[in-house]
Amino acid sequence: MKKYILSIDQGTTSSRAILFNKKGEIVCSASKEIKLVYPQEGYVEADALAIWSSVVDVINNVLIKGNAKWEEIDSVGITNQRETTVVWEKKTGKPIYNAIIWQSRQSLSICEKLSKKETIIHNKTGLLINPYFSASKLRFILDHVKGAQERAEKGELLFGTIDTWVIWKLTNGKTHATDTTNASRTMLFNIFDLKWDKDLLKMFNIPSKMLPSVYSSKHDYGKLEYFSKNIHILGVAGDQQASLFGHTCFKPGDCKNTYGTGCFMLMNTGEKPILSRKGLLTTIAWTLEGKTTYALEGSVFIGGAAIQWLRDGIKIIKEAPECDALASKVKDNGGVYFVPAFVGLGTPYWDDDVRGSIFGITRGTSNNHIVLATLQSIAFQSKDVFDVMMDESQIEIKCLQVDGGATNSNVLMQFQSDILQIDITKPCCLESTALGVCYLAGLESGFFKGIDHIKECHSFQKTFTPKMSKKETMKLTNGWKKAIESARAFKL
Ligand code: ADP
């Protein structure tokens, strides 16, 4: 009897395997940490073979922990850290360089040389030129490994994002493929005609022979040949898109925000891509039954990381969960605003040079005010992304779905609802990313009978509704705007 879908979530700092049952509930999970290496200032890399072996380990472990049999697994879904780039030998499967992690800035100079092509690139990919995306990372590898360009041109080397690498290994090299969501983050894929773009390949001098085939997010990607099992990989999506699907954001205007170290907000915009002029990225949300759905994406660099700074930096809390009790001791922020721009600001400001600042401190300001201002800063930054999303799409967002570690703070969630003046809902299953590819694989196999079946399975644990008056939210928003302006004006 097929009881489970196996989701593999290959993230930046860990790999996870999760077994989901027919109701979309977690039965068991296993995880393993990934060691990142920093060979030089600004470089972030990881051993691609270590990533692969961690995937094998978590698959074996989740079966043991869950006392599950291979025969009980219906199908497999794969979701992954996006943009991270691997190049390996077709013949041996040996990577020719470490995996370059999405955060890495090592290909900055390649991007700088292409800055004049920004508009062309944006109009084809929906992305902003930045070392974050795969194309310049791939160029970096081909430039830095002796003979790599020539070997790639001969068809001896393969390129892949992490999904492609894991699929290739799981199928013993039978499938070299990716899905449209991951392809849309490479900066080589045309999100309008859904093909690798010849002009972009030329611009980055990437041989097309090394590129994976691109398929829908639910598709038969092959069997688990590595484990000699007749179990098929049927769902694949990049982590943020998988999370959007896992939140059942199926309609235009449906929107989710993940509150982790940083925050990632994605909004379903329907079947037409909307190109942003205010720093949002346009990306493929998923391709299903030949139809592609698009999303707008915005990111906040410092979300939960601001809480980590309270703990590890200025040490005014010992653990993150203390925040709510401390913040609740004060009736309001006392006029204190914190702009946690430790590494510049993301959407919609894209200002690399701005640094963090705290405004409005008086003799009466206490640690509690600082804690509350920190929680509020996460909500304010998310509101900035939210506002440009509504503005540029001209679609009203009626409700926000949330996940991520910082959603444990009820003070933050309530304030987010207040400041946005909409409902915030938190699902029962907070592993939205893994759940997203569980849904995708299960739809393909028939484990789930359709979108309505998934909607029925999807349940919520909590809804936050706005309690603050509009007048009060306007006053607070004005304070935040002044704080942002002042922080941006202060540059040494
Ligand atoms: P990531 O996937 O980026 O590692 P997680 O989703 O695990 O992030 O969330 C971790 C973040 O959530 C941390 O930055 C932490 O400070 C924050 N966090 C966790 N619990 C709380 C809490 N109770 N209140 C506020 N922030 C919290």
mmCIF file of C-alpha atoms in Angstrom, residues 259 379 400 410-425 463-468 473:
data_model
loop_
_atom_site.group_PDB
_atom_site.id
_atom_site.type_symbol
_atom_site.label_atom_id
_atom_site.label_comp_id
_atom_site.label_asym_id
_atom_site.label_seq_id
_atom_site.Cartn_x
_atom_site.Cartn_y
_atom_site.Cartn_z
ATOM 1 C CA TYR A 259 10.156 34.710 8.120
ATOM 2 C CA ALA A 379 7.045 43.613 9.818
ATOM 3 C CA LEU A 400 -0.995 36.714 3.860
ATOM 4 C CA ASN A 410 2.827 36.218 18.165
ATOM 5 C CA VAL A 411 3.769 39.849 18.765
ATOM 6 C CA LEU A 412 5.389 40.017 15.330
ATOM 7 C CA MET A 413 2.487 38.266 13.608
ATOM 8 C CA GLN A 414 -0.137 40.460 15.282
ATOM 9 C CA PHE A 415 1.814 43.599 14.405
ATOM 10 C CA GLN A 416 2.196 42.382 10.813
ATOM 11 C CA SER A 417 -1.555 41.982 10.590
ATOM 12 C CA ASP A 418 -2.104 45.420 12.169
ATOM 13 C CA ILE A 419 0.328 47.272 9.958
ATOM 14 C CA LEU A 420 -0.930 45.598 6.752
ATOM 15 C CA GLN A 421 -4.572 45.743 7.895
ATOM 16 C CA ILE A 422 -5.195 42.234 6.593
ATOM 17 C CA ASP A 423 -5.502 38.728 8.048
ATOM 18 C CA ILE A 424 -2.369 36.647 8.522
ATOM 19 C CA THR A 425 -2.772 32.863 8.506
ATOM 20 C CA THR A 463 -5.298 33.547 12.107
ATOM 21 C CA PHE A 464 -4.227 37.018 13.199
ATOM 22 C CA THR A 465 -6.716 39.782 12.425
ATOM 23 C CA PRO A 466 -5.989 43.528 12.527
ATOM 24 C CA LYS A 467 -6.686 45.100 15.924
ATOM 25 C CA MET A 468 -5.009 48.485 15.566
ATOM 26 C CA THR A 473 -0.952 52.290 11.699
#
